[in-house]
mmCIF file of C-alpha atoms in Angstrom:
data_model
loop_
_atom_site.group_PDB
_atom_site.id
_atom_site.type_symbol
_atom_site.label_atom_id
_atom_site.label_comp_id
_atom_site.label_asym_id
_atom_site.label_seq_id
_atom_site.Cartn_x
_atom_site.Cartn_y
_atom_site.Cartn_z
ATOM 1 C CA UNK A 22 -14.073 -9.027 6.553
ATOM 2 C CA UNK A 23 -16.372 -6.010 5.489
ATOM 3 C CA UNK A 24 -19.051 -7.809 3.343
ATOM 4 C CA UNK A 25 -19.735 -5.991 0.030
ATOM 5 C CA UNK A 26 -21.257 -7.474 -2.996
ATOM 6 C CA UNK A 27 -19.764 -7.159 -6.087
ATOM 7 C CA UNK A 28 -21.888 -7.211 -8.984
ATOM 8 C CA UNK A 29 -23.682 -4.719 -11.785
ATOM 9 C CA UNK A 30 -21.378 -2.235 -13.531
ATOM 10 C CA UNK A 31 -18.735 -0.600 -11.933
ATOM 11 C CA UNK A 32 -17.835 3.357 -13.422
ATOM 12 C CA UNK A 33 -14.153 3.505 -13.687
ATOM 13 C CA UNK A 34 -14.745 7.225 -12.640
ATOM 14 C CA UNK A 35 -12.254 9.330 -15.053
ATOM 15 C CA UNK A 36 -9.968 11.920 -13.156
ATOM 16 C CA UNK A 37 -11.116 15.337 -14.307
ATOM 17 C CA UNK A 38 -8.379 17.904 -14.649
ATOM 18 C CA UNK A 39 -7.767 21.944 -15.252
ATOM 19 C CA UNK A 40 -6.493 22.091 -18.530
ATOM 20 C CA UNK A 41 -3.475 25.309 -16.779
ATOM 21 C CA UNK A 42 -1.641 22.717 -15.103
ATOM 22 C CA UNK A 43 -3.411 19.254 -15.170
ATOM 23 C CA UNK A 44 -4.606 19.616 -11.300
ATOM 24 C CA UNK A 45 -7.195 16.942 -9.907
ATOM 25 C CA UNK A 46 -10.821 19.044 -10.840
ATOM 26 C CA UNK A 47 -12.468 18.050 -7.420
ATOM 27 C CA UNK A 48 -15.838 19.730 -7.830
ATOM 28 C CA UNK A 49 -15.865 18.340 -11.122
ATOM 29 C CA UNK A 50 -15.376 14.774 -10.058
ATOM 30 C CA UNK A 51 -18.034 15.413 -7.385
ATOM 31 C CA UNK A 52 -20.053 16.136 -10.522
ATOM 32 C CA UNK A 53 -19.586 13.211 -12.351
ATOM 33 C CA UNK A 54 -19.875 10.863 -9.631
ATOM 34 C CA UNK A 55 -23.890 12.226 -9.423
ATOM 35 C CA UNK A 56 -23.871 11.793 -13.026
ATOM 36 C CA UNK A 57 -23.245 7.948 -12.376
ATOM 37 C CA UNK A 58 -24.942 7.412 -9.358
ATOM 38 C CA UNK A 59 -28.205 9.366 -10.770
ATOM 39 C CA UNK A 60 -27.662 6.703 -14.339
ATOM 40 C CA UNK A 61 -27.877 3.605 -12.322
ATOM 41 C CA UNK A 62 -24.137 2.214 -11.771
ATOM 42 C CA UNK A 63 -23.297 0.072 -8.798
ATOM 43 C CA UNK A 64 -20.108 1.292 -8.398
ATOM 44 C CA UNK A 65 -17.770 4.109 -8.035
ATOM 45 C CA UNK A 66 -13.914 3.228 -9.190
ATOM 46 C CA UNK A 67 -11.371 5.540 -7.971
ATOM 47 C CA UNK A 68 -7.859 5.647 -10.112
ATOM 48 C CA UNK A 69 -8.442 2.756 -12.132
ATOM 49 C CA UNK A 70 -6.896 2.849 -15.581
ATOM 50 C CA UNK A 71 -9.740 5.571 -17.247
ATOM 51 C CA UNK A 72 -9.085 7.200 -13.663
ATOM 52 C CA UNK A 73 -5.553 7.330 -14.998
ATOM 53 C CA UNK A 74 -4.063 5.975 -11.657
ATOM 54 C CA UNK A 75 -0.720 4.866 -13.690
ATOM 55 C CA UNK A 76 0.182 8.284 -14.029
ATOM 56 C CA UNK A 77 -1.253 10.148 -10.187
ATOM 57 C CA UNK A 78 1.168 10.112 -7.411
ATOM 58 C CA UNK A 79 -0.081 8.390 -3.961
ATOM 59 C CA UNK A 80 -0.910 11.717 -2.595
ATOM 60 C CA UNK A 81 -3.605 12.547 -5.478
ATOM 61 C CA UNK A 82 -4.671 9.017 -5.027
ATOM 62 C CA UNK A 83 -6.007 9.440 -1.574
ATOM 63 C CA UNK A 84 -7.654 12.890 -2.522
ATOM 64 C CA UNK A 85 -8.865 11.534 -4.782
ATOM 65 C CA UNK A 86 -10.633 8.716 -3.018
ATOM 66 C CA UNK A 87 -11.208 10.914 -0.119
ATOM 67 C CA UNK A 88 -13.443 13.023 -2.296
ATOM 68 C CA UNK A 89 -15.103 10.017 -3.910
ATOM 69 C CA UNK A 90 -16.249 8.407 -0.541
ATOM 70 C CA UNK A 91 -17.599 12.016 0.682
ATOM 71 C CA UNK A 92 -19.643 12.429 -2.350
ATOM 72 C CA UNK A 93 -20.517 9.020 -3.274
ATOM 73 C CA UNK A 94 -22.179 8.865 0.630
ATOM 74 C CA UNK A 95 -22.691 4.701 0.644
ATOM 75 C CA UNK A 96 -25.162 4.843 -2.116
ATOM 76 C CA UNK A 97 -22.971 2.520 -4.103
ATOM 77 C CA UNK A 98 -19.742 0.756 -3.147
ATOM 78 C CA UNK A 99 -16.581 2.296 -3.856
ATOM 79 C CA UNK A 100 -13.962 0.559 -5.242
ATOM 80 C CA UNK A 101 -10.203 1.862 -4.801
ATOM 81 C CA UNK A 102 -7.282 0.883 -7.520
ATOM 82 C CA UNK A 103 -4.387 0.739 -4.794
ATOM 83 C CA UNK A 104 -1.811 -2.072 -6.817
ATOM 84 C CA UNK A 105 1.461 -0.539 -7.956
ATOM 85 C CA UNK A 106 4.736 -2.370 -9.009
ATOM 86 C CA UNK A 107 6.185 -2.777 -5.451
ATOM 87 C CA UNK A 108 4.184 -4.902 -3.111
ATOM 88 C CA UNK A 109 5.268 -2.577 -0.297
ATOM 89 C CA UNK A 110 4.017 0.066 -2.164
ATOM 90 C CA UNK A 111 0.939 -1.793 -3.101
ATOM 91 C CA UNK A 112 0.261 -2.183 1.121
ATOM 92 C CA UNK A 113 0.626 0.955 1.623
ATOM 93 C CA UNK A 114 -1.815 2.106 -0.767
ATOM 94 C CA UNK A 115 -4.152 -0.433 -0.206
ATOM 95 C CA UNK A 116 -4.579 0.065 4.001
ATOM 96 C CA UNK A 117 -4.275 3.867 2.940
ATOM 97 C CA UNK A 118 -7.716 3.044 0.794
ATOM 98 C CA UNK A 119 -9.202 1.405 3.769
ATOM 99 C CA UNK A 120 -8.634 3.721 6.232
ATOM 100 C CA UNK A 121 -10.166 6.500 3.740
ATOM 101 C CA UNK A 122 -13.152 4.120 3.441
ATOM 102 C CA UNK A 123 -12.807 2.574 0.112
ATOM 103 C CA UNK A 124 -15.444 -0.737 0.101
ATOM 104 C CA UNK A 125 -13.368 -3.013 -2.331
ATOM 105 C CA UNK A 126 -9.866 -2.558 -3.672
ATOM 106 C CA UNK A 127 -9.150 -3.048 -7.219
ATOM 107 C CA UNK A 128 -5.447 -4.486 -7.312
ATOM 108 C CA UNK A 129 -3.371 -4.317 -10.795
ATOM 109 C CA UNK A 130 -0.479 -6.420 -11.353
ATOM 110 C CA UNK A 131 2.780 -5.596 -10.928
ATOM 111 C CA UNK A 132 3.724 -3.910 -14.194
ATOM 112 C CA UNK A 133 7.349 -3.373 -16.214
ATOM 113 C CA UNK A 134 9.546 -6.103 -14.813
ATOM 114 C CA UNK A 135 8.145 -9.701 -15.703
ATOM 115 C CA UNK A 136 6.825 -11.690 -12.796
ATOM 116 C CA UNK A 137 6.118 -15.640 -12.370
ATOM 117 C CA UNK A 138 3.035 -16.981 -11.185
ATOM 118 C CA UNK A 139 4.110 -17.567 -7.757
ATOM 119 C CA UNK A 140 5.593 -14.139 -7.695
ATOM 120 C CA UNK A 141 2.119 -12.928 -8.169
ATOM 121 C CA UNK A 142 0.622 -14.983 -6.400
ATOM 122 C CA UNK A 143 3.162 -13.913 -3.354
ATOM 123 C CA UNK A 144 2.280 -10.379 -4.015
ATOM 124 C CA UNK A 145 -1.071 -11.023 -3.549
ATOM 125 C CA UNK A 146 -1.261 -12.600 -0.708
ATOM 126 C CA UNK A 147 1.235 -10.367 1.388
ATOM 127 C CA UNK A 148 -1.212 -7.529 0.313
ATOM 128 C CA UNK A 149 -4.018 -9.306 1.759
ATOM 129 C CA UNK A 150 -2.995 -10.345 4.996
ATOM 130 C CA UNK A 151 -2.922 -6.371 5.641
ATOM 131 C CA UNK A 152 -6.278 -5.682 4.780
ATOM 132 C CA UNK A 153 -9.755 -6.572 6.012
ATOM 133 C CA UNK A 154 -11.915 -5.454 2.742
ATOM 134 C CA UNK A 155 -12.630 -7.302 -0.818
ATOM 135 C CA UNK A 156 -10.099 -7.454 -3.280
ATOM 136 C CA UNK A 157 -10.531 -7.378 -6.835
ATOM 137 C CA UNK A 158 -8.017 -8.897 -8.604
ATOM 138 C CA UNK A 159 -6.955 -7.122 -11.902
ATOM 139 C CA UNK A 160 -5.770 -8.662 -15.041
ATOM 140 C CA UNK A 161 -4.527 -6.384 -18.172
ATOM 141 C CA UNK A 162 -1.668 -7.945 -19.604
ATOM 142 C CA UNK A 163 -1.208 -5.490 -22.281
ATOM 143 C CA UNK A 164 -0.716 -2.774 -20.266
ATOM 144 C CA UNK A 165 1.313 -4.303 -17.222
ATOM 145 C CA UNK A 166 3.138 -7.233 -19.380
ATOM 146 C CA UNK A 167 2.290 -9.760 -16.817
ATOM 147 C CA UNK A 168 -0.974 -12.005 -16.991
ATOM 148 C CA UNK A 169 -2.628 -13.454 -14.208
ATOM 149 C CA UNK A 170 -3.458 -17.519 -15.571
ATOM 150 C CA UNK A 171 -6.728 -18.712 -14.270
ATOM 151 C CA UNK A 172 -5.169 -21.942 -12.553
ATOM 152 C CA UNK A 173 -3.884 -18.739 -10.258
ATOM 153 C CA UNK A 174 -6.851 -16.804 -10.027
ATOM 154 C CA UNK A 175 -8.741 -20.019 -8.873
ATOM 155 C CA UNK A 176 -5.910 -20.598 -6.240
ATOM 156 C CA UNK A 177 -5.905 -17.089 -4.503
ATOM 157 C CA UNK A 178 -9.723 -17.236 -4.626
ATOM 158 C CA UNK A 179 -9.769 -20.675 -2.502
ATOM 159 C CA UNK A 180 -6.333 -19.262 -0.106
ATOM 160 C CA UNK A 181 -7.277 -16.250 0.310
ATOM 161 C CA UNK A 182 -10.517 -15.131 2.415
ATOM 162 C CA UNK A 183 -10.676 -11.537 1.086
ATOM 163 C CA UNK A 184 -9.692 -11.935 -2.552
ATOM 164 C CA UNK A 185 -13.561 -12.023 -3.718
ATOM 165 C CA UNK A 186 -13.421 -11.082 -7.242
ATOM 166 C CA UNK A 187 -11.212 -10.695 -10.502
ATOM 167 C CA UNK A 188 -11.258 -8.494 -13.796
ATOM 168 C CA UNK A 189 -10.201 -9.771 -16.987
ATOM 169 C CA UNK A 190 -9.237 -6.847 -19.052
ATOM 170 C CA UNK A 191 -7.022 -9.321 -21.023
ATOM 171 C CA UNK A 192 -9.708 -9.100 -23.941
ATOM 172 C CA UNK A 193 -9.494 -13.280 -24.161
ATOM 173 C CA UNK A 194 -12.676 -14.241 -23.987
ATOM 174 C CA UNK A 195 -11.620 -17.527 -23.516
ATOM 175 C CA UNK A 196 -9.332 -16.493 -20.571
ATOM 176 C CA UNK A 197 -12.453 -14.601 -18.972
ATOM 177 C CA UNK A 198 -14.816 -18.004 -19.555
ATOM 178 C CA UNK A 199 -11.671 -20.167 -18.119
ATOM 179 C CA UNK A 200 -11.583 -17.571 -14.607
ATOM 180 C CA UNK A 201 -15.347 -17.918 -14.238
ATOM 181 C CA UNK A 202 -15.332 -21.815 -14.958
ATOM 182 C CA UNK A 203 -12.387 -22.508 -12.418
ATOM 183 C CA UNK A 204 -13.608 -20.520 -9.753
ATOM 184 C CA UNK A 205 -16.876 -22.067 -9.617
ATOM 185 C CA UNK A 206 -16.186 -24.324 -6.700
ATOM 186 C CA UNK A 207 -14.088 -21.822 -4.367
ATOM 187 C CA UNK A 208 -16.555 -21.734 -1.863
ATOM 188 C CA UNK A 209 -17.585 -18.064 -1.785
ATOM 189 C CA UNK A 210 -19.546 -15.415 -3.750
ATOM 190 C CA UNK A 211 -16.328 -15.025 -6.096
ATOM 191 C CA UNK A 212 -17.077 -12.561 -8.521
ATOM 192 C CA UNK A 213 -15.732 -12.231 -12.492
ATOM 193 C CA UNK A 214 -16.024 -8.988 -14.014
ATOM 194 C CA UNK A 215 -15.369 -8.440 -17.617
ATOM 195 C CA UNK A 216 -12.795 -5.472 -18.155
ATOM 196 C CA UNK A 217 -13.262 -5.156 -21.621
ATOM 197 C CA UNK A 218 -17.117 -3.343 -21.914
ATOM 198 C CA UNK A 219 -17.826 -5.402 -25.189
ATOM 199 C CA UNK A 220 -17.701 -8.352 -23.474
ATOM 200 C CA UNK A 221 -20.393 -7.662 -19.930
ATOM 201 C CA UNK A 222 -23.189 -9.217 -21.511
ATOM 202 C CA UNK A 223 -21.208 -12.389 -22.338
ATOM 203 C CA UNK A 224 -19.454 -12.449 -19.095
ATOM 204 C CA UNK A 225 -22.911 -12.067 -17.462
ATOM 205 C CA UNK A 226 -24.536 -15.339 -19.532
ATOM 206 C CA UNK A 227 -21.245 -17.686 -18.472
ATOM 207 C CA UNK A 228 -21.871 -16.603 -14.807
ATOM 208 C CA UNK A 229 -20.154 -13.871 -13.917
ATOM 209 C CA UNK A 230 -20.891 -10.817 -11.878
ATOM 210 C CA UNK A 231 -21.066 -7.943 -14.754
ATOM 211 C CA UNK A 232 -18.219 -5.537 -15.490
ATOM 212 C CA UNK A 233 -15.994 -2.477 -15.101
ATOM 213 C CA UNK A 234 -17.272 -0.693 -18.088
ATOM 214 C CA UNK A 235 -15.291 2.584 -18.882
ATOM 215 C CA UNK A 236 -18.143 3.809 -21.656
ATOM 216 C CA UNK A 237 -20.020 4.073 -18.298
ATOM 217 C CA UNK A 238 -18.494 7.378 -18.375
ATOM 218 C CA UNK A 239 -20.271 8.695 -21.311
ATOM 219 C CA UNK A 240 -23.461 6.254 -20.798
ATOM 220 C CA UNK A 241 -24.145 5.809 -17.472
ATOM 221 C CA UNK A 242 -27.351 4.653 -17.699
ATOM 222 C CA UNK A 243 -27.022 2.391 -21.118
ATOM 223 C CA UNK A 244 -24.090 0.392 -19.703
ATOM 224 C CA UNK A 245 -26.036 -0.276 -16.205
ATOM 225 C CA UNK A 246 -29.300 -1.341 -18.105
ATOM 226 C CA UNK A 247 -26.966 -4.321 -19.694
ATOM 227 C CA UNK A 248 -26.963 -5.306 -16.056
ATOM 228 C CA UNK A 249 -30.536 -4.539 -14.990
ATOM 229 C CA UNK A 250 -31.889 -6.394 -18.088
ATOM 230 C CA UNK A 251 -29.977 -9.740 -17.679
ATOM 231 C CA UNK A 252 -31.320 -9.848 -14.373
ATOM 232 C CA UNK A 253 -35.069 -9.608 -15.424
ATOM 233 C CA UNK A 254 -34.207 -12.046 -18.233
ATOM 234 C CA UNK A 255 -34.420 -9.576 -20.980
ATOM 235 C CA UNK A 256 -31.845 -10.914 -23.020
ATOM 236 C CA UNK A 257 -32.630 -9.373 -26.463
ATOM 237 C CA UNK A 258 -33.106 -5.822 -24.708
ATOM 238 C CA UNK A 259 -29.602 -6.439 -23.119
ATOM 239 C CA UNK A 260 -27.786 -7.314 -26.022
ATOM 240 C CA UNK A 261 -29.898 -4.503 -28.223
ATOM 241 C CA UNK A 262 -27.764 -2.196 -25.678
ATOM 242 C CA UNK A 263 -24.620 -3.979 -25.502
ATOM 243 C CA UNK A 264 -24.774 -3.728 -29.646
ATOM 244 C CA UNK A 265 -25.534 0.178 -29.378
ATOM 245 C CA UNK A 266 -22.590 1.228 -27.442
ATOM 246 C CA UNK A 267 -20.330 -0.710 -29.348
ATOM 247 C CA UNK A 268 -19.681 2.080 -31.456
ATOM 248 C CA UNK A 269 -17.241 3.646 -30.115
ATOM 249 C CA UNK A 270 -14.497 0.721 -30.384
ATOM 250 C CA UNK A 271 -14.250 2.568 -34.179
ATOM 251 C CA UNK A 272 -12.465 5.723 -32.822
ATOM 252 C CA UNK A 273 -10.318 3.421 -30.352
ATOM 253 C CA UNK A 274 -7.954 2.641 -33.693
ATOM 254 C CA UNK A 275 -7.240 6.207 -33.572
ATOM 255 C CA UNK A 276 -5.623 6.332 -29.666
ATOM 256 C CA UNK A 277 -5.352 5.187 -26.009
ATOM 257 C CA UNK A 278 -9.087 4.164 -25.238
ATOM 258 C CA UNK A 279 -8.651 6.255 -22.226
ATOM 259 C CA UNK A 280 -7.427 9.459 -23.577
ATOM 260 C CA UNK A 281 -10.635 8.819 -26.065
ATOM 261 C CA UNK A 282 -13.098 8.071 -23.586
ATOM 262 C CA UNK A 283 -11.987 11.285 -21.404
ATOM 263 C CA UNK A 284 -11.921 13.777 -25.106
ATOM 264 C CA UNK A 285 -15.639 12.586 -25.599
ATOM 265 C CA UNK A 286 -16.763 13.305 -22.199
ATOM 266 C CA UNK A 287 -14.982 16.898 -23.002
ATOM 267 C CA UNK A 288 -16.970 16.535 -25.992
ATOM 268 C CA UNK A 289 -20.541 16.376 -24.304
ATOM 269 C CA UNK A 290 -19.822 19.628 -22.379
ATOM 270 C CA UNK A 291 -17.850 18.462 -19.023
ATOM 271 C CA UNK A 292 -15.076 20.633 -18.019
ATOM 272 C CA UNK A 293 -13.128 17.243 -17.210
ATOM 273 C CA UNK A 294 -9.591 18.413 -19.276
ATOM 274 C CA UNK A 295 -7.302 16.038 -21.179
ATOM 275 C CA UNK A 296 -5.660 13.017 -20.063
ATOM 276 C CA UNK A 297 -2.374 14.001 -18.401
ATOM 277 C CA UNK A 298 0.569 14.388 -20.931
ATOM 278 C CA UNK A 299 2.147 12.787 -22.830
ATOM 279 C CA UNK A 300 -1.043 10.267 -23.268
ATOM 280 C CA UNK A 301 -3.294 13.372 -24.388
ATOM 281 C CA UNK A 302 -3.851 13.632 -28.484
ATOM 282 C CA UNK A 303 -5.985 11.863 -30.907
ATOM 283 C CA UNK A 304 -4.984 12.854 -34.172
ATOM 284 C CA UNK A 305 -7.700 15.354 -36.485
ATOM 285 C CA UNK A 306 -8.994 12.086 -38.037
ATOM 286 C CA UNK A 307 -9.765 10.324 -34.572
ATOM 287 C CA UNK A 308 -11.540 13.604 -33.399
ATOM 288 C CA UNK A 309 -13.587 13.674 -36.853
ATOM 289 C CA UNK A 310 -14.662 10.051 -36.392
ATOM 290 C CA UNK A 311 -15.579 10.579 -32.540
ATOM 291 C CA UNK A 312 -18.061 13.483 -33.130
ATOM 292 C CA UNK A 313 -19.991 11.264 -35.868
ATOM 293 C CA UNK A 314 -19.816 8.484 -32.974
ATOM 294 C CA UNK A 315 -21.611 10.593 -30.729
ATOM 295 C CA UNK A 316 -23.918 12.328 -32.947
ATOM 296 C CA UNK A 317 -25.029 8.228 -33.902
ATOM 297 C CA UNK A 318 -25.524 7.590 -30.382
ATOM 298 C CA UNK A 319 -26.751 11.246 -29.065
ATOM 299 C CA UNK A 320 -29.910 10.174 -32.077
ATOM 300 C CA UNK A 321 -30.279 6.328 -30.497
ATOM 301 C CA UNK A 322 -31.100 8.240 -27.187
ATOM 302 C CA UNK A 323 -27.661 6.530 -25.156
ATOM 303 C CA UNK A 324 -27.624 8.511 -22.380
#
């Protein structure tokens, strides 16, 4: 198995878009992906849920993760979201990723039909004996409708040689402590990343790896210091950070995090387009309390 390690902050790397017809913006991804490389991040994330990979087809999956491994160039790993609902569709799309050259694969749970613990865990491990890169396993409940326990979690990690790693996007803290606790033992570098960017610094303190951090978009080089300062034991200057970017959780009352995050990149002068329709407004008030967000943090000097 390709060795990788997975650690620091990952950028779920949004999907820019012309505004005409909602078209992948290549150039403009290539632009962003500097952005994040040039702020500090330790990983590229290609159509993960601020990528808006729910809503691409397989074909603008692979261009766009074609384009991400060109322009990323091995400075950091990239990581590929290749689960759908089908686990023959999820194969597919996962040895598609590794043939393009994606480092790690980020795989969601099945989503829309409800699925048992041992179906998941089956799903998972058909996927895997197909590949020969890290997976990441990925746990959002709200958004897929099927959760991913720990006592499972801690049983693919010790059955499976190339499941290395899981995000908890559940927003449990509790569930995240219980993944990193039970997977102590399995044997491996088995890495726990917090999904939920409120929660890296905490996630880094009960021993896991850091986090897929979707602010990273707007703050490249804030969220990666969270990361860089644990590790040289700077706790106060970590969680100094970790407080400062919190703002933006006010404006998330107001719509779909992603379809935020993506409007207040727009915001700060990228050309990166809405979310793809229908998940595309944020009402007048939502846009009102966004600009005063990032006027606060433009003065702090996040960047």
């Amino acid at each position: 198995m390709k060795r990788v390690p997975i650690k620091g902050i990952i950028t779920p790397i949004l999907t820019p878009m012309y505004p005409e017809d909602e078209s992948i913006n290549i150039p403009e991804l290539r632009n962003q992906i500097e952005r994040q490389i040039a702020g500090g991040v330790h990983g590229i994330f290609s159509a993960g849920t601020n990528g808006e990979g729910y809503i691409l087809s397989l074909r603008e999956k692979e261009e766009l993760l074609e384009a991400t491994v060109d322009q990323v160039r091995g400075r950091v790993s990239v990581y590929a979201g290749s689960g759908c609902i089908s686990t023959r569709d999820t194969v597919y799309m996962s040895k598609r990723a590794e043939e393009l050259g994606a480092d790690v694969l980020s795989i969601i749970t099945p989503s829309f039909a409800l699925a048992s613990q041992k179906e998941l865990y089956d799903h998972y491990c058909e996927v895997a004996r197909h590949v020969n890169i890290p997976i990441v396993l990925y746990n959002i409940p709200a958004r897929t409708g099927n959760k991913l326990l720990p006592e499972t979690v801690a049983k693919l990690a010790r059955d499976v040689d190339v499941i290395m790693g899981v995000k908890d996007s559940s927003g449990d803290i509790d569930n995240l402590k219980a993944y990193i606790r039970q997977t102590r033992d399995v044997g491996k570098d088995f890495a726990v990343l917090a999904g939920n960017d409120g929660s890296i610094l905490t996630c880094l303190k009960e021993g896991g790896a850091g986090g897929i951090a979707g602010r990273a978009n707007l703050y490249p080089r804030a969220l990666a210091s969270i990361y860089e300062l644990f590790v040289a034991g700077e706790l106060d200057k970590a969680q100094a950070v970790q407080d400062a970017v919190a703002t933006l959780q006010r404006v998330f009352k107001f719509g779909n995090p992603n379809t935020v995050i993506k409007k207040a990149v727009a915001m700060m002068g990228y050309p990166v387009g809405d979310c793809r329709r229908p998940f595309n407004d944020l009402c007048e008030e939502g846009i009102a309390e966004l600009r005063a967000v990032l006027k606060e943090n433009e003065e702090k000097g996040l960047c």
